């Protein structure tokens, strides 16, 4: 299992797709699952950039994992997004349900990512929506990375301000050393 972390717009989706093609990784993107299967109320909360509750998200990921045959080739995108979600995930690893290959943090400057997101045109990519997600990244994703480090889980940093191919190459290198 790979955990891809980083700001919205850092290019996690693109990298997930490239890893799917090269190694057959199946992506569980909680943002994507929510966009496709969310209730009206969840959709409203997402449009304002609010987080959906941990219980709702964990339940969704748990069910998606149960549908998959090969849990060694799972890539998580957008999960965990809170310390509680990461604790749940670490428990799955401890219990042997999941095996962690690498945590990859895609790092990019906020200004650069804002330029990218405005070009993407998704419904929640408004100025306010983008600002809300930057704030959320600072408040939730960064503490999770610290939490992983405290648990002695190595977090790889990748420079996401490169072409998708260059970023992919860096990730492949990490995976080669880890497997
Ligand atoms: P993303 O596509 O990852 O940027 O996610 C889009 C939106 O879905 C976020 O702004 C949140 O409202 C919601 N979301 C996605 N993943 C999570 C998660 N793990 N926990 C809580 N909310 C999430």
CSV table of C-alpha atoms and ligand atoms in Angstrom, one decimal:
chain,number,residue,atom,x,y,z
A,1,UNK,CA,0.0,0.0,0.0
A,2,UNK,CA,1.1,3.5,-0.9
A,3,UNK,CA,-0.1,6.6,0.8
A,4,UNK,CA,0.1,9.7,-1.3
A,5,UNK,CA,-0.1,13.0,0.5
A,6,UNK,CA,0.1,16.6,-0.5
A,7,UNK,CA,-1.9,19.8,-1.2
A,8,UNK,CA,-4.9,19.6,-3.4
A,9,UNK,CA,-3.5,20.2,-6.9
A,10,UNK,CA,-0.1,18.8,-6.1
A,11,UNK,CA,-0.8,16.2,-8.8
A,12,UNK,CA,-1.7,13.2,-6.6
A,13,UNK,CA,-4.4,12.0,-9.0
A,14,UNK,CA,-2.0,12.1,-12.0
A,15,UNK,CA,0.6,10.2,-10.1
A,16,UNK,CA,-1.9,7.6,-8.9
A,17,UNK,CA,-2.9,7.0,-12.5
A,18,UNK,CA,0.6,6.6,-13.7
A,19,UNK,CA,1.3,4.1,-10.8
A,20,UNK,CA,-1.9,2.2,-11.8
A,21,UNK,CA,-0.6,1.8,-15.3
A,22,UNK,CA,2.9,0.8,-14.4
A,23,UNK,CA,2.3,-1.5,-11.4
A,24,UNK,CA,-1.4,-2.1,-11.3
A,25,UNK,CA,-2.1,0.0,-8.2
A,26,UNK,CA,-5.8,0.5,-7.4
A,27,UNK,CA,-6.5,4.0,-6.1
A,28,UNK,CA,-8.9,4.7,-3.3
A,29,UNK,CA,-9.5,8.4,-3.5
A,30,UNK,CA,-11.8,9.5,-0.8
A,31,UNK,CA,-12.5,12.8,-2.6
A,32,UNK,CA,-13.4,10.8,-5.8
A,33,UNK,CA,-15.6,8.4,-3.8
A,34,UNK,CA,-17.4,11.3,-2.2
A,35,UNK,CA,-17.9,13.1,-5.5
A,36,UNK,CA,-19.4,10.0,-7.0
A,37,UNK,CA,-21.4,8.5,-4.0
A,38,UNK,CA,-22.0,11.4,-1.6
A,39,UNK,CA,-25.4,12.2,-0.2
A,40,UNK,CA,-26.8,15.7,-0.9
A,41,UNK,CA,-25.7,16.9,2.5
A,42,UNK,CA,-22.2,15.6,2.0
A,43,UNK,CA,-22.0,17.3,-1.4
A,44,UNK,CA,-23.0,20.6,0.1
A,45,UNK,CA,-20.3,20.2,2.8
A,46,UNK,CA,-17.7,19.4,0.2
A,47,UNK,CA,-18.5,22.4,-2.0
A,48,UNK,CA,-17.7,24.6,1.0
A,49,UNK,CA,-14.4,22.7,1.5
A,50,UNK,CA,-15.6,21.3,4.8
A,51,UNK,CA,-14.4,17.9,5.9
A,52,UNK,CA,-16.8,15.0,6.1
A,53,UNK,CA,-16.8,13.2,9.5
A,54,UNK,CA,-14.1,10.6,10.2
A,55,UNK,CA,-16.7,7.9,10.8
A,56,UNK,CA,-18.3,8.5,7.4
A,57,UNK,CA,-14.9,8.4,5.7
A,58,UNK,CA,-13.5,5.4,7.5
A,59,UNK,CA,-16.6,3.5,6.8
A,60,UNK,CA,-16.3,4.3,3.1
A,61,UNK,CA,-12.6,3.3,2.9
A,62,UNK,CA,-13.3,0.1,4.9
A,63,UNK,CA,-16.0,-1.0,2.5
A,64,UNK,CA,-13.9,-0.2,-0.5
A,65,UNK,CA,-11.0,-2.3,0.9
A,66,UNK,CA,-13.4,-5.2,1.4
A,67,UNK,CA,-14.3,-5.1,-2.3
A,68,UNK,CA,-10.7,-5.5,-3.3
A,69,UNK,CA,-8.8,-8.8,-3.9
A,70,UNK,CA,-5.2,-7.7,-3.7
A,71,UNK,CA,-4.6,-5.3,-0.8
A,72,UNK,CA,-0.9,-5.0,-1.5
A,73,UNK,CA,-1.5,-2.8,-4.6
A,74,UNK,CA,-3.7,-0.2,-3.0
A,75,UNK,CA,-2.9,3.5,-3.3
A,76,UNK,CA,-4.6,5.9,-0.9
A,77,UNK,CA,-5.2,9.4,-2.2
A,78,UNK,CA,-6.8,12.0,0.2
A,79,UNK,CA,-6.8,9.6,3.1
A,80,UNK,CA,-5.9,9.8,6.0
A,81,UNK,CA,-6.8,13.5,6.5
A,82,UNK,CA,-7.1,13.5,10.3
A,83,UNK,CA,-5.1,12.0,13.1
A,84,UNK,CA,-8.1,9.7,13.9
A,85,UNK,CA,-8.2,8.4,10.3
A,86,UNK,CA,-4.4,7.8,10.5
A,87,UNK,CA,-4.8,5.9,13.7
A,88,UNK,CA,-7.4,3.7,12.2
A,89,UNK,CA,-5.1,3.1,9.2
A,90,UNK,CA,-2.1,2.3,11.5
A,91,UNK,CA,-4.3,-0.2,13.3
A,92,UNK,CA,-5.1,-2.0,10.0
A,93,UNK,CA,-1.4,-2.2,9.4
A,94,UNK,CA,-0.7,-3.5,12.9
A,95,UNK,CA,-3.4,-6.1,12.5
A,96,UNK,CA,-1.8,-7.3,9.2
A,97,UNK,CA,-4.8,-6.3,7.0
A,98,UNK,CA,-2.6,-3.8,5.1
A,99,UNK,CA,1.1,-3.6,4.5
A,100,UNK,CA,2.6,-0.2,4.1
A,101,UNK,CA,5.1,0.2,1.2
A,102,UNK,CA,5.7,3.9,1.4
A,103,UNK,CA,4.2,7.2,2.5
A,104,UNK,CA,5.0,9.8,-0.2
A,105,UNK,CA,4.5,13.5,0.5
A,106,UNK,CA,4.3,15.6,-2.7
A,107,UNK,CA,5.5,19.0,-1.8
A,108,UNK,CA,4.7,22.1,-3.8
A,109,UNK,CA,4.5,25.8,-3.2
A,110,UNK,CA,1.0,27.2,-2.5
A,111,UNK,CA,1.2,29.9,-5.2
A,112,UNK,CA,2.2,27.4,-7.9
A,113,UNK,CA,-0.6,25.0,-6.9
A,114,UNK,CA,-3.1,27.9,-7.0
A,115,UNK,CA,-2.1,28.6,-10.6
A,116,UNK,CA,-2.7,24.9,-11.5
A,117,UNK,CA,-6.0,24.6,-9.7
A,118,UNK,CA,-7.6,27.6,-11.3
A,119,UNK,CA,-6.9,25.9,-14.7
A,120,UNK,CA,-8.6,22.6,-13.5
A,121,UNK,CA,-12.1,24.1,-13.1
A,122,UNK,CA,-13.6,21.6,-10.7
A,123,UNK,CA,-16.8,22.8,-8.8
A,124,UNK,CA,-14.9,23.3,-5.5
A,125,UNK,CA,-11.9,25.0,-7.2
A,126,UNK,CA,-13.2,28.5,-6.4
A,127,UNK,CA,-10.9,31.0,-4.6
A,128,UNK,CA,-12.6,30.4,-1.3
A,129,UNK,CA,-12.7,26.6,-1.8
A,130,UNK,CA,-9.0,26.5,-2.6
A,131,UNK,CA,-8.1,28.7,0.4
A,132,UNK,CA,-10.2,26.4,2.7
A,133,UNK,CA,-8.3,23.4,1.4
A,134,UNK,CA,-4.9,25.0,1.9
A,135,UNK,CA,-5.9,25.8,5.5
A,136,UNK,CA,-7.1,22.2,5.9
A,137,UNK,CA,-3.8,20.9,4.6
A,138,UNK,CA,-1.9,23.0,7.2
A,139,UNK,CA,-4.2,22.0,10.0
A,140,UNK,CA,-4.7,18.3,9.3
A,141,UNK,CA,-2.2,16.8,6.7
A,142,UNK,CA,0.9,18.3,8.2
A,143,UNK,CA,0.1,17.0,11.8
A,144,UNK,CA,-0.5,13.5,10.2
A,145,UNK,CA,2.9,13.6,8.7
A,146,UNK,CA,4.4,14.4,12.1
A,147,UNK,CA,2.3,11.7,13.6
A,148,UNK,CA,3.7,9.1,11.1
A,149,UNK,CA,7.2,10.3,11.9
A,150,UNK,CA,6.5,9.9,15.7
A,151,UNK,CA,5.4,6.3,14.9
A,152,UNK,CA,8.7,5.8,13.1
A,153,UNK,CA,7.1,5.6,9.7
A,154,UNK,CA,9.4,7.1,7.1
A,155,UNK,CA,7.8,9.8,5.0
A,156,UNK,CA,9.4,10.3,1.6
A,157,UNK,CA,9.3,13.9,0.2
A,158,UNK,CA,9.0,14.4,-3.5
A,159,UNK,CA,9.3,17.7,-5.3
A,160,UNK,CA,5.9,18.0,-7.0
A,161,UNK,CA,6.8,21.2,-8.9
A,162,UNK,CA,8.2,19.2,-11.8
A,163,UNK,CA,6.6,17.6,-14.9
A,164,UNK,CA,4.4,14.6,-14.2
A,165,UNK,CA,7.0,12.3,-15.7
A,166,UNK,CA,9.8,13.7,-13.5
A,167,UNK,CA,7.7,13.3,-10.4
A,168,UNK,CA,6.8,9.7,-11.5
A,169,UNK,CA,10.5,8.9,-11.9
A,170,UNK,CA,11.2,10.1,-8.3
A,171,UNK,CA,8.3,7.9,-7.0
A,172,UNK,CA,9.4,4.9,-8.9
A,173,UNK,CA,12.9,5.3,-7.4
A,174,UNK,CA,11.4,5.3,-3.9
A,175,UNK,CA,9.4,2.2,-4.6
A,176,UNK,CA,12.4,0.4,-6.0
A,177,UNK,CA,14.3,1.0,-2.8
A,178,UNK,CA,11.3,-0.1,-0.7
A,179,UNK,CA,10.4,-3.3,-2.4
B,1,LIG,P1,-9.9,15.9,-2.6
B,1,LIG,O1,-10.4,15.4,-4.0
B,1,LIG,O2,-9.0,14.9,-2.0
B,1,LIG,O3,-9.4,17.3,-2.7
B,1,LIG,O4,-11.2,16.0,-1.7
B,1,LIG,C1,-12.3,16.8,-1.9
B,1,LIG,C2,-13.1,17.1,-0.7
B,1,LIG,O5,-13.6,15.8,-0.2
B,1,LIG,C3,-12.4,17.6,0.5
B,1,LIG,O6,-12.3,19.1,0.5
B,1,LIG,C4,-13.2,17.2,1.7
B,1,LIG,O7,-14.4,17.9,1.9
B,1,LIG,C5,-13.6,15.8,1.2
B,1,LIG,N1,-12.7,14.7,1.7
B,1,LIG,C6,-11.9,14.0,0.9
B,1,LIG,N2,-11.1,13.1,1.5
B,1,LIG,C7,-11.5,13.3,2.8
B,1,LIG,C8,-11.0,12.7,4.1
B,1,LIG,N3,-10.1,11.7,4.1
B,1,LIG,N4,-11.6,13.1,5.2
B,1,LIG,C9,-12.5,14.1,5.2
B,1,LIG,N5,-13.0,14.7,4.1
B,1,LIG,C10,-12.5,14.3,2.9
